[in-house]
Amino acid sequence: MKRILFLAVFIILAAFAAAPANAWEPKQDEYWIRVNKEKLRLYLRKGEDVVKSWPVSIGRGKGTVKTSRFDLITPTGTYTIYRVVQDAEKLVFDPAWFNEEGKPSAGVYGTKLISFYNNWQIAIHGTNNPRSIGRRSTHGCIRLRNRDIEELVKYVKPKMKLVIVENDGIPFSTDTI
């Protein structure tokens, strides 16, 4: 009997140890954002339901783990939204931050920017180059058309979750709105 009890306790403890400590699951009425890097698509979700979906651009770098601002990777993981910058057109992009040629310029982040907690100062933002959408063209940020981010920010609040995945296994034809 003691062996069975010990085995049951061991199995229960092993199950808890296998679950990631930072695992997050959305509540049924909770809005959150999911980005699928392979599909180059951002999904606004409420619980498990897709509310809206838009094409995006992501980082030029390949991989799931971002180690520096120079690797150009959009990292995978679960992040927390910090704030929405309503006047992102005033923000200045400085190419020197990436050891690139060029002069600092305003307007490249489009009309809105959604800041989330991360170590690389990447964000979700609009663009002054809508032709870049649907490509791997950023330094790691997630880029939307201005009209799309303006619609998205209506739902975004601080502490909202952002989940970035490489691929979620859902066929391309069944998950677009």
Backbone as a chain_set.jsonl record, in Angstrom:
{"seq": "MKRILFLAVFIILAAFAAAPANAWEPKQDEYWIRVNKEKLRLYLRKGEDVVKSWPVSIGRGKGTVKTSRFDLITPTGTYTIYRVVQDAEKLVFDPAWFNEEGKPSAGVYGTKLISFYNNWQIAIHGTNNPRSIGRRSTHGCIRLRNRDIEELVKYVKPKMKLVIVENDGIPFSTDTI", "coords": {"N": [[0.823, -1.205, 0.0], [1.949, 1.218, 0.812], [3.804, 1.551, -1.212], [2.191, 2.016, -3.48], [0.942, 4.402, -2.733], [3.231, 6.039, -2.515], [4.07, 5.929, -5.201], [1.879, 7.182, -6.473], [2.021, 9.79, -5.373], [4.534, 10.493, -6.373], [4.012, 10.513, -9.164], [2.146, 12.604, -9.351], [3.699, 14.789, -8.425], [5.669, 14.766, -10.42], [4.146, 15.45, -12.646], [3.448, 18.11, -12.033], [6.001, 19.231, -12.009], [6.731, 18.98, -14.658], [5.16, 20.822, -15.977], [5.518, 24.06, -17.286], [6.714, 26.771, -15.283], [5.888, 29.334, -15.895], [3.64, 29.043, -17.42], [0.826, 30.109, -19.229], [-2.608, 30.516, -19.547], [-5.381, 31.602, -21.426], [-8.243, 33.321, -20.102], [-11.783, 32.76, -20.536], [-13.141, 35.124, -21.345], [-11.126, 36.872, -21.941], [-9.148, 39.167, -23.715], [-6.415, 38.761, -25.944], [-3.234, 38.588, -27.678], [-1.946, 36.776, -30.415], [0.82, 35.825, -32.29], [1.786, 34.344, -35.237], [4.657, 33.312, -36.519], [5.478, 31.838, -38.791], [3.275, 32.005, -40.502], [3.157, 34.689, -40.777], [1.297, 36.36, -39.401], [-0.964, 38.095, -37.27], [-3.114, 37.569, -34.565], [-5.977, 38.681, -32.969], [-7.397, 37.625, -30.11], [-10.108, 36.3, -28.152], [-10.428, 34.668, -25.324], [-10.36, 31.432, -26.489], [-11.217, 32.014, -29.014], [-10.835, 33.433, -32.272], [-10.909, 36.793, -32.919], [-10.184, 38.856, -34.697], [-7.883, 39.177, -37.465], [-4.683, 39.885, -38.872], [-2.242, 40.531, -41.476], [1.326, 40.543, -40.956], [4.682, 41.885, -40.611], [7.8, 40.479, -39.676], [10.892, 39.914, -37.859], [13.974, 39.771, -39.743], [15.856, 37.882, -39.068], [16.531, 34.395, -38.481], [15.149, 31.952, -36.304], [14.191, 31.307, -32.835], [14.949, 32.333, -30.436], [15.971, 35.328, -29.138], [18.967, 36.98, -28.737], [20.361, 39.335, -28.865], [20.064, 42.796, -29.928], [21.068, 42.867, -32.438], [20.654, 40.473, -33.797], [18.312, 40.291, -35.277], [16.025, 38.771, -34.884], [12.631, 37.866, -34.305], [11.515, 37.046, -31.29], [10.168, 33.992, -29.841], [7.594, 33.266, -27.424], [5.87, 34.123, -24.327], [4.592, 37.229, -23.543], [4.042, 40.366, -21.817], [1.911, 43.083, -22.281], [2.904, 46.449, -22.084], [2.252, 49.198, -22.652], [0.322, 51.421, -24.811], [1.461, 53.465, -27.344], [0.158, 56.293, -28.5], [0.857, 58.263, -30.317], [2.905, 57.484, -32.216], [4.173, 58.354, -34.501], [5.83, 60.407, -33.88], [8.041, 59.289, -32.759], [11.517, 58.587, -33.056], [13.517, 56.795, -35.265], [16.709, 55.47, -35.022], [19.285, 54.562, -36.982], [21.878, 54.018, -36.107], [21.613, 52.623, -33.744], [21.52, 50.021, -34.527], [23.974, 49.724, -35.659], [23.989, 50.657, -38.307], [24.08, 52.405, -41.46], [22.91, 55.736, -42.179], [20.519, 58.378, -41.455], [18.876, 59.505, -38.454], [15.308, 59.181, -38.314], [11.904, 60.276, -38.214], [8.574, 58.893, -37.997], [8.764, 56.288, -39.0], [7.671, 54.266, -37.445], [4.998, 54.27, -37.85], [1.551, 55.011, -37.047], [0.765, 54.119, -34.481], [2.033, 52.391, -31.566], [2.658, 49.437, -29.838], [3.907, 48.645, -26.861], [5.736, 46.08, -25.306], [6.906, 44.098, -22.527], [10.268, 43.356, -22.798], [13.706, 42.48, -23.481], [14.926, 43.843, -25.562], [13.921, 46.125, -26.697], [11.957, 45.844, -28.669], [8.811, 45.996, -30.458], [5.255, 46.078, -31.213], [4.13, 47.635, -34.039], [2.998, 50.259, -36.315], [3.65, 51.303, -39.735], [5.673, 53.14, -42.1], [5.994, 52.077, -44.483], [4.066, 50.294, -46.106], [4.292, 48.25, -48.01], [6.072, 46.455, -47.011], [4.769, 44.672, -45.415], [3.899, 41.328, -44.635], [6.293, 40.111, -44.984], [9.596, 39.052, -44.008], [11.133, 41.451, -42.595], [11.943, 43.184, -40.556], [13.807, 44.459, -37.675], [13.236, 42.804, -35.657], [10.93, 43.591, -34.533], [7.284, 43.54, -34.627], [5.348, 44.289, -37.281], [2.605, 46.134, -38.54], [0.116, 47.218, -40.965], [-0.844, 50.655, -40.889], [-3.64, 51.195, -40.689], [-4.488, 48.766, -39.677], [-3.162, 48.433, -37.18], [-4.307, 50.58, -35.883], [-6.902, 49.696, -35.573], [-6.442, 47.417, -33.997], [-5.371, 48.486, -31.562], [-7.586, 49.42, -30.217], [-8.478, 47.377, -28.647], [-6.428, 46.771, -26.971], [-4.853, 46.66, -23.824], [-2.9, 47.61, -20.936], [-1.038, 44.978, -19.361], [-2.186, 42.971, -20.816], [-1.828, 39.874, -22.589], [0.682, 38.721, -24.87], [1.426, 36.343, -27.179], [3.906, 34.788, -28.924], [4.507, 32.605, -31.487], [6.322, 30.098, -33.326], [5.046, 28.379, -35.138], [1.722, 27.309, -35.104], [0.535, 24.992, -35.92], [-1.964, 24.993, -37.116], [-3.826, 24.635, -40.079], [-3.224, 26.741, -42.95], [-5.522, 27.634, -44.379], [-7.684, 27.558, -42.63], [-7.657, 29.381, -40.56], [-7.836, 32.109, -41.017], [-9.389, 35.309, -41.039]], "CA": [[0.0, 0.0, 0.0], [2.831, 2.376, 0.863], [4.398, 1.699, -2.542], [1.196, 2.624, -4.363], [0.808, 5.789, -2.305], [4.461, 6.713, -2.925], [4.039, 6.037, -6.663], [0.874, 8.193, -6.818], [2.588, 11.097, -5.025], [5.614, 10.744, -7.331], [3.412, 10.852, -10.461], [1.556, 13.934, -9.219], [4.796, 15.754, -8.375], [6.307, 14.794, -11.739], [3.26, 16.184, -13.543], [3.613, 19.533, -11.742], [7.355, 19.636, -12.397], [6.805, 19.028, -16.123], [4.46, 22.022, -16.448], [6.35, 25.259, -17.136], [6.304, 27.637, -14.177], [5.262, 30.548, -16.403], [2.571, 28.702, -18.371], [-0.304, 31.026, -19.151], [-3.787, 30.104, -20.301], [-6.34, 32.713, -21.435], [-9.588, 33.131, -19.561], [-12.778, 32.711, -21.603], [-13.525, 36.466, -21.817], [-9.905, 37.677, -21.953], [-8.521, 39.487, -25.0], [-4.974, 38.585, -25.997], [-2.69, 38.621, -29.037], [-1.081, 35.663, -30.81], [1.525, 36.055, -33.547], [2.339, 33.137, -35.85], [5.766, 33.788, -37.35], [5.507, 31.152, -40.088], [2.185, 32.512, -41.335], [3.252, 36.152, -40.812], [-0.074, 36.743, -39.083], [-1.293, 38.442, -35.892], [-4.503, 37.242, -34.239], [-6.596, 39.175, -31.753], [-8.242, 36.524, -29.637], [-10.859, 36.434, -26.905], [-10.405, 33.269, -24.913], [-9.798, 30.621, -27.577], [-11.81, 32.436, -30.279], [-10.18, 34.481, -33.058], [-11.796, 37.931, -33.139], [-9.705, 39.487, -35.928], [-6.567, 38.708, -37.875], [-4.031, 40.78, -39.828], [-0.885, 40.163, -41.895], [2.386, 41.308, -40.299], [6.086, 41.639, -40.912], [8.572, 40.123, -38.483], [12.329, 40.06, -38.008], [14.688, 39.09, -40.829], [16.654, 36.793, -38.519], [15.892, 33.084, -38.305], [15.303, 31.395, -34.965], [13.131, 31.587, -31.875], [15.532, 32.96, -29.255], [16.678, 36.571, -29.434], [20.029, 37.184, -27.761], [20.806, 40.723, -28.916], [19.32, 43.592, -30.903], [21.705, 42.706, -33.743], [20.356, 39.194, -34.461], [17.157, 40.516, -36.152], [15.044, 37.705, -34.638], [11.43, 38.082, -33.508], [11.567, 35.897, -30.384], [8.926, 33.347, -29.435], [7.375, 33.279, -25.982], [4.709, 34.828, -23.796], [4.997, 38.551, -23.08], [2.988, 41.187, -21.238], [1.827, 44.428, -22.853], [3.226, 47.529, -21.159], [1.425, 50.374, -22.948], [0.109, 51.801, -26.208], [1.902, 54.816, -27.68], [-0.854, 56.761, -29.444], [1.443, 59.175, -31.303], [4.188, 56.862, -32.562], [4.799, 59.066, -35.62], [6.827, 61.329, -33.33], [9.218, 58.538, -32.334], [12.611, 58.658, -34.02], [14.331, 55.596, -35.487], [18.121, 55.807, -35.218], [19.996, 53.402, -37.539], [23.1, 53.757, -35.343], [21.264, 51.638, -32.712], [21.809, 48.72, -35.133], [25.249, 49.872, -36.384], [23.66, 50.8, -39.723], [24.238, 53.731, -42.054], [21.686, 56.51, -42.338], [20.204, 59.431, -40.498], [17.649, 59.279, -37.679], [14.11, 59.693, -38.976], [10.615, 60.092, -37.539], [7.496, 58.369, -38.833], [8.928, 54.903, -39.461], [6.875, 53.368, -36.599], [3.585, 54.417, -38.167], [0.711, 55.851, -36.201], [0.623, 53.592, -33.12], [3.04, 51.417, -31.155], [2.305, 48.669, -28.639], [5.13, 48.269, -26.168], [5.618, 44.941, -24.403], [8.121, 43.881, -21.758], [11.291, 42.506, -23.404], [15.053, 42.998, -23.256], [15.532, 44.311, -26.81], [13.18, 47.303, -27.153], [11.127, 45.575, -29.836], [7.414, 46.337, -30.197], [4.299, 45.922, -32.308], [3.901, 49.015, -34.475], [2.611, 50.521, -37.697], [4.775, 51.462, -40.649], [5.617, 54.108, -43.188], [6.28, 51.281, -45.67], [3.087, 49.201, -46.094], [4.698, 47.146, -48.902], [6.9, 45.505, -46.264], [3.906, 43.747, -44.682], [3.88, 39.99, -45.212], [7.681, 39.715, -45.251], [10.57, 39.103, -42.905], [11.821, 42.68, -42.972], [12.197, 44.076, -39.424], [14.929, 44.149, -36.785], [12.691, 41.941, -34.607], [9.589, 44.083, -34.208], [6.126, 43.036, -35.365], [4.885, 45.473, -38.002], [1.298, 46.056, -39.202], [-0.324, 48.421, -41.673], [-1.356, 51.635, -39.928], [-5.082, 51.016, -40.461], [-4.668, 47.544, -38.887], [-2.786, 48.668, -35.78], [-5.292, 51.495, -35.309], [-8.027, 48.861, -35.154], [-5.984, 46.534, -32.921], [-5.161, 49.167, -30.277], [-8.876, 49.617, -29.544], [-8.669, 46.248, -27.747], [-5.209, 46.527, -26.198], [-4.754, 47.265, -22.499], [-1.732, 47.142, -20.183], [-1.084, 43.649, -18.737], [-2.702, 42.005, -21.781], [-0.785, 38.928, -22.995], [1.126, 38.556, -26.247], [2.078, 35.053, -27.356], [4.539, 34.682, -30.236], [4.865, 31.214, -31.766], [6.912, 29.856, -34.634], [3.945, 27.812, -35.924], [0.774, 26.677, -34.181], [0.029, 23.739, -36.469], [-3.289, 25.131, -37.72], [-3.667, 24.832, -41.52], [-3.331, 28.134, -43.4], [-6.834, 28.012, -44.9], [-8.763, 27.505, -41.652], [-7.541, 30.283, -39.419], [-7.863, 33.519, -41.374], [-10.698, 35.953, -40.945]], "C": [[0.862, 1.263, 0.0], [3.481, 2.628, -0.495], [3.441, 2.391, -3.507], [1.015, 4.093, -4.014], [2.037, 6.6, -2.728], [4.474, 6.936, -4.43], [3.044, 7.121, -7.107], [1.4, 9.6, -6.534], [3.69, 11.463, -6.013], [5.054, 11.172, -8.683], [2.82, 12.251, -10.423], [2.646, 15.0, -9.2], [5.5, 15.865, -9.724], [5.459, 15.581, -12.734], [3.383, 17.689, -13.31], [4.987, 20.038, -12.172], [7.481, 19.774, -13.906], [6.13, 20.268, -16.687], [5.357, 23.232, -16.256], [5.802, 26.17, -16.046], [5.567, 28.877, -14.683], [4.174, 30.256, -17.435], [1.394, 29.642, -18.139], [-1.409, 30.481, -20.034], [-4.795, 31.242, -20.27], [-7.656, 32.332, -20.762], [-10.577, 33.26, -20.713], [-13.104, 34.091, -22.178], [-12.331, 37.413, -21.932], [-9.382, 37.899, -23.374], [-7.016, 39.269, -24.876], [-4.536, 38.517, -27.452], [-1.802, 37.398, -29.246], [-0.475, 36.009, -32.166], [2.108, 34.727, -34.0], [3.406, 33.59, -36.84], [5.779, 33.129, -38.72], [4.456, 31.707, -41.041], [2.241, 34.029, -41.515], [1.882, 36.769, -40.534], [-0.209, 37.027, -37.592], [-2.777, 38.194, -35.688], [-4.893, 37.922, -32.944], [-7.57, 38.087, -31.331], [-8.975, 36.939, -28.372], [-11.077, 35.018, -26.417], [-9.715, 32.466, -25.998], [-10.308, 31.035, -28.953], [-10.981, 33.524, -30.957], [-11.215, 35.567, -33.339], [-11.466, 38.6, -34.47], [-8.306, 38.974, -36.21], [-6.005, 39.651, -38.935], [-2.678, 40.218, -40.261], [0.136, 41.074, -41.208], [3.726, 41.082, -40.988], [6.774, 41.313, -39.596], [10.051, 40.284, -38.807], [12.922, 39.223, -39.133], [15.463, 37.881, -40.332], [15.852, 35.517, -38.361], [16.158, 32.592, -36.891], [14.173, 31.824, -34.058], [13.635, 32.332, -30.648], [16.327, 34.184, -29.683], [17.725, 36.783, -28.343], [20.585, 38.604, -27.773], [19.97, 41.476, -29.945], [19.867, 43.405, -32.307], [21.297, 41.429, -34.475], [19.101, 39.229, -35.336], [16.065, 39.453, -36.017], [13.83, 38.274, -33.895], [11.337, 36.871, -32.594], [10.189, 35.285, -30.143], [8.818, 33.424, -27.912], [6.101, 34.016, -25.629], [5.189, 36.113, -23.141], [3.781, 39.292, -22.538], [3.063, 42.583, -21.836], [2.094, 45.452, -21.755], [2.313, 48.736, -21.393], [1.236, 50.522, -24.45], [0.581, 53.239, -26.367], [0.984, 55.3, -28.794], [-0.296, 57.648, -30.551], [2.833, 58.693, -31.725], [4.895, 57.564, -33.719], [5.88, 60.037, -35.152], [8.105, 60.604, -32.896], [10.265, 58.526, -33.444], [13.358, 57.324, -34.062], [15.762, 56.04, -35.762], [18.861, 54.567, -35.719], [21.269, 53.048, -36.774], [22.858, 52.732, -34.23], [21.583, 50.227, -33.206], [23.128, 48.718, -35.906], [25.017, 49.931, -37.884], [23.886, 52.236, -40.167], [22.883, 54.441, -42.094], [21.494, 57.518, -41.231], [18.962, 59.044, -39.699], [16.44, 59.877, -38.393], [12.859, 59.362, -38.172], [9.627, 59.472, -38.527], [7.612, 56.911, -39.233], [8.079, 53.911, -38.669], [5.378, 53.496, -36.86], [2.857, 55.23, -37.118], [0.635, 55.412, -34.749], [1.73, 52.586, -32.851], [2.564, 50.753, -29.878], [3.606, 48.159, -28.043], [4.839, 47.064, -25.273], [6.952, 44.694, -23.72], [9.034, 42.897, -22.483], [12.639, 43.194, -23.221], [15.652, 43.724, -24.459], [14.871, 45.566, -27.375], [12.471, 47.056, -28.486], [9.666, 45.796, -29.447], [6.549, 45.884, -31.365], [3.987, 47.343, -32.753], [3.439, 49.078, -35.926], [3.854, 50.716, -38.557], [4.572, 52.629, -41.6], [5.9, 53.406, -44.523], [5.325, 50.081, -45.731], [3.44, 48.034, -47.024], [5.544, 46.105, -48.183], [6.069, 44.459, -45.523], [3.853, 42.41, -45.412], [5.273, 39.476, -45.543], [8.471, 39.677, -43.945], [11.453, 40.31, -43.188], [12.198, 43.585, -41.806], [13.465, 43.661, -38.669], [14.492, 43.216, -35.655], [11.302, 42.364, -34.18], [8.53, 43.366, -35.039], [5.453, 44.265, -35.964], [3.549, 45.188, -38.683], [1.08, 47.3, -40.052], [-0.934, 49.373, -40.637], [-2.845, 51.44, -39.649], [-5.343, 49.78, -39.583], [-4.292, 47.766, -37.421], [-3.747, 49.635, -35.112], [-6.542, 50.741, -34.861], [-7.637, 47.987, -33.958], [-5.903, 47.258, -31.584], [-6.472, 49.472, -29.544], [-9.128, 48.535, -28.493], [-7.521, 46.084, -26.744], [-5.199, 47.342, -24.908], [-3.444, 46.804, -21.852], [-2.043, 45.823, -19.465], [-1.707, 42.587, -19.636], [-1.541, 41.103, -22.218], [-0.57, 38.938, -24.502], [1.869, 37.24, -26.31], [2.608, 34.994, -28.782], [4.99, 33.241, -30.406], [5.506, 31.121, -33.142], [5.832, 29.365, -35.593], [3.016, 27.109, -34.951], [0.131, 25.418, -34.734], [-1.35, 23.81, -37.079], [-3.1, 25.355, -39.218], [-3.926, 26.281, -41.928], [-4.777, 28.513, -43.75], [-7.918, 28.093, -43.835], [-8.709, 28.556, -40.57], [-7.555, 31.76, -39.795], [-9.282, 34.05, -41.351], [-10.862, 36.862, -42.126]], "O": [[0.571, 2.237, -0.695], [3.686, 3.777, -0.886], [3.854, 3.266, -4.268], [0.942, 4.938, -4.906], [1.904, 7.713, -3.236], [4.847, 8.015, -4.891], [3.339, 7.891, -8.021], [1.243, 10.5, -7.359], [3.776, 12.612, -6.447], [5.575, 12.107, -9.291], [2.981, 13.011, -11.378], [2.528, 16.012, -9.89], [5.888, 16.963, -10.124], [5.998, 16.302, -13.574], [3.42, 18.463, -14.266], [5.109, 21.165, -12.651], [8.258, 20.599, -14.388], [6.492, 20.724, -17.772], [5.908, 23.419, -15.171], [4.59, 26.325, -15.899], [4.712, 29.415, -13.98], [3.826, 31.126, -18.234], [1.019, 29.927, -17.002], [-1.154, 30.034, -21.153], [-5.05, 31.802, -19.204], [-8.115, 31.192, -20.84], [-10.238, 33.813, -21.759], [-13.322, 34.213, -23.384], [-12.511, 38.628, -22.01], [-9.197, 36.95, -24.135], [-6.419, 39.555, -23.838], [-5.368, 38.402, -28.353], [-1.012, 37.03, -28.376], [-1.182, 36.435, -33.079], [2.83, 34.066, -33.255], [3.094, 34.181, -37.875], [6.062, 33.794, -39.717], [4.708, 31.862, -42.235], [1.48, 34.596, -42.299], [1.376, 37.581, -41.309], [0.345, 36.312, -36.757], [-3.6, 38.561, -36.527], [-4.217, 37.761, -31.928], [-8.449, 37.684, -32.094], [-8.525, 37.808, -27.624], [-11.826, 34.253, -27.025], [-8.594, 32.791, -26.387], [-9.882, 30.471, -29.961], [-10.483, 34.433, -30.292], [-12.266, 35.299, -33.922], [-12.358, 38.878, -35.272], [-7.635, 38.419, -35.34], [-6.739, 40.153, -39.786], [-2.035, 39.503, -39.493], [-0.156, 42.234, -40.915], [3.871, 40.199, -41.835], [6.384, 41.805, -38.537], [10.416, 40.735, -39.893], [12.449, 38.128, -39.437], [15.704, 36.948, -41.097], [14.643, 35.553, -38.134], [17.244, 32.787, -36.346], [13.304, 32.603, -34.45], [12.842, 32.901, -29.898], [17.247, 34.084, -30.495], [17.399, 36.767, -27.156], [21.211, 39.034, -26.804], [19.253, 40.865, -30.739], [19.194, 43.753, -33.278], [21.569, 41.306, -35.669], [18.853, 38.275, -36.073], [15.27, 39.26, -36.936], [13.983, 39.069, -32.968], [11.102, 35.763, -33.077], [9.171, 35.972, -30.229], [9.811, 33.618, -27.211], [5.355, 34.469, -26.497], [6.08, 36.095, -22.292], [2.639, 38.895, -22.772], [4.131, 43.191, -21.894], [1.578, 45.338, -20.644], [1.681, 49.237, -20.463], [1.89, 49.852, -25.25], [0.16, 54.125, -25.624], [1.026, 54.776, -29.908], [-0.909, 57.774, -31.61], [3.816, 59.424, -31.597], [6.099, 57.386, -33.899], [6.741, 60.44, -35.934], [9.137, 61.242, -32.688], [9.929, 58.462, -34.626], [13.775, 56.797, -33.031], [16.003, 56.882, -36.627], [19.046, 53.616, -34.96], [21.695, 51.893, -36.793], [23.791, 52.045, -33.814], [21.881, 49.34, -32.407], [23.377, 47.822, -36.712], [25.763, 49.323, -38.652], [23.885, 53.161, -39.355], [21.836, 53.796, -42.046], [22.197, 57.518, -40.22], [18.093, 58.335, -40.207], [16.532, 60.945, -38.999], [12.767, 58.311, -37.536], [9.828, 59.526, -39.74], [6.653, 56.343, -39.757], [7.791, 52.822, -39.165], [4.575, 52.887, -36.154], [3.455, 56.028, -36.396], [0.458, 56.25, -33.865], [2.296, 52.002, -33.776], [2.12, 51.424, -28.947], [4.311, 47.348, -28.644], [3.828, 47.03, -24.572], [8.006, 45.034, -24.259], [8.648, 41.76, -22.755], [12.696, 44.365, -22.845], [16.793, 44.181, -24.381], [15.251, 46.017, -28.456], [12.394, 47.95, -29.329], [9.32, 45.788, -28.266], [7.047, 45.374, -32.369], [3.616, 48.176, -31.927], [3.484, 48.09, -36.658], [4.961, 50.347, -38.166], [3.445, 53.048, -41.866], [6.028, 54.056, -45.561], [5.737, 48.959, -45.434], [2.927, 46.931, -46.836], [5.719, 44.994, -48.684], [6.614, 43.461, -45.052], [3.772, 42.359, -46.64], [5.42, 38.515, -46.298], [8.043, 40.211, -42.921], [12.42, 40.205, -43.943], [12.731, 44.67, -42.039], [14.099, 42.654, -38.984], [15.297, 42.876, -34.789], [10.578, 41.6, -33.543], [8.837, 42.682, -36.015], [5.039, 45.171, -35.24], [3.371, 44.149, -39.318], [1.767, 48.308, -39.885], [-1.476, 48.928, -39.626], [-3.27, 51.51, -38.496], [-6.315, 49.755, -38.829], [-5.016, 47.339, -36.522], [-3.988, 49.534, -33.909], [-7.168, 51.115, -33.87], [-8.416, 47.837, -33.017], [-6.321, 46.707, -30.565], [-6.446, 49.756, -28.346], [-9.899, 48.745, -27.557], [-7.644, 45.332, -25.777], [-5.493, 48.538, -24.9], [-2.934, 45.732, -22.18], [-3.169, 45.592, -19.023], [-1.754, 41.416, -19.258], [-0.389, 41.538, -22.213], [-1.497, 39.132, -25.289], [2.838, 37.037, -25.579], [1.845, 35.133, -29.738], [5.75, 32.713, -29.594], [5.264, 31.958, -34.012], [5.709, 29.862, -36.713], [3.476, 26.388, -34.065], [-0.733, 24.832, -34.082], [-1.873, 22.788, -37.523], [-2.285, 26.193, -39.602], [-4.75, 26.965, -41.322], [-5.205, 29.624, -43.438], [-8.985, 28.647, -44.101], [-9.613, 28.632, -39.738], [-7.299, 32.597, -38.93], [-10.243, 33.325, -41.61], [-11.896, 37.517, -42.262]]}, "num_chains": 1, "name": "protein.A"}
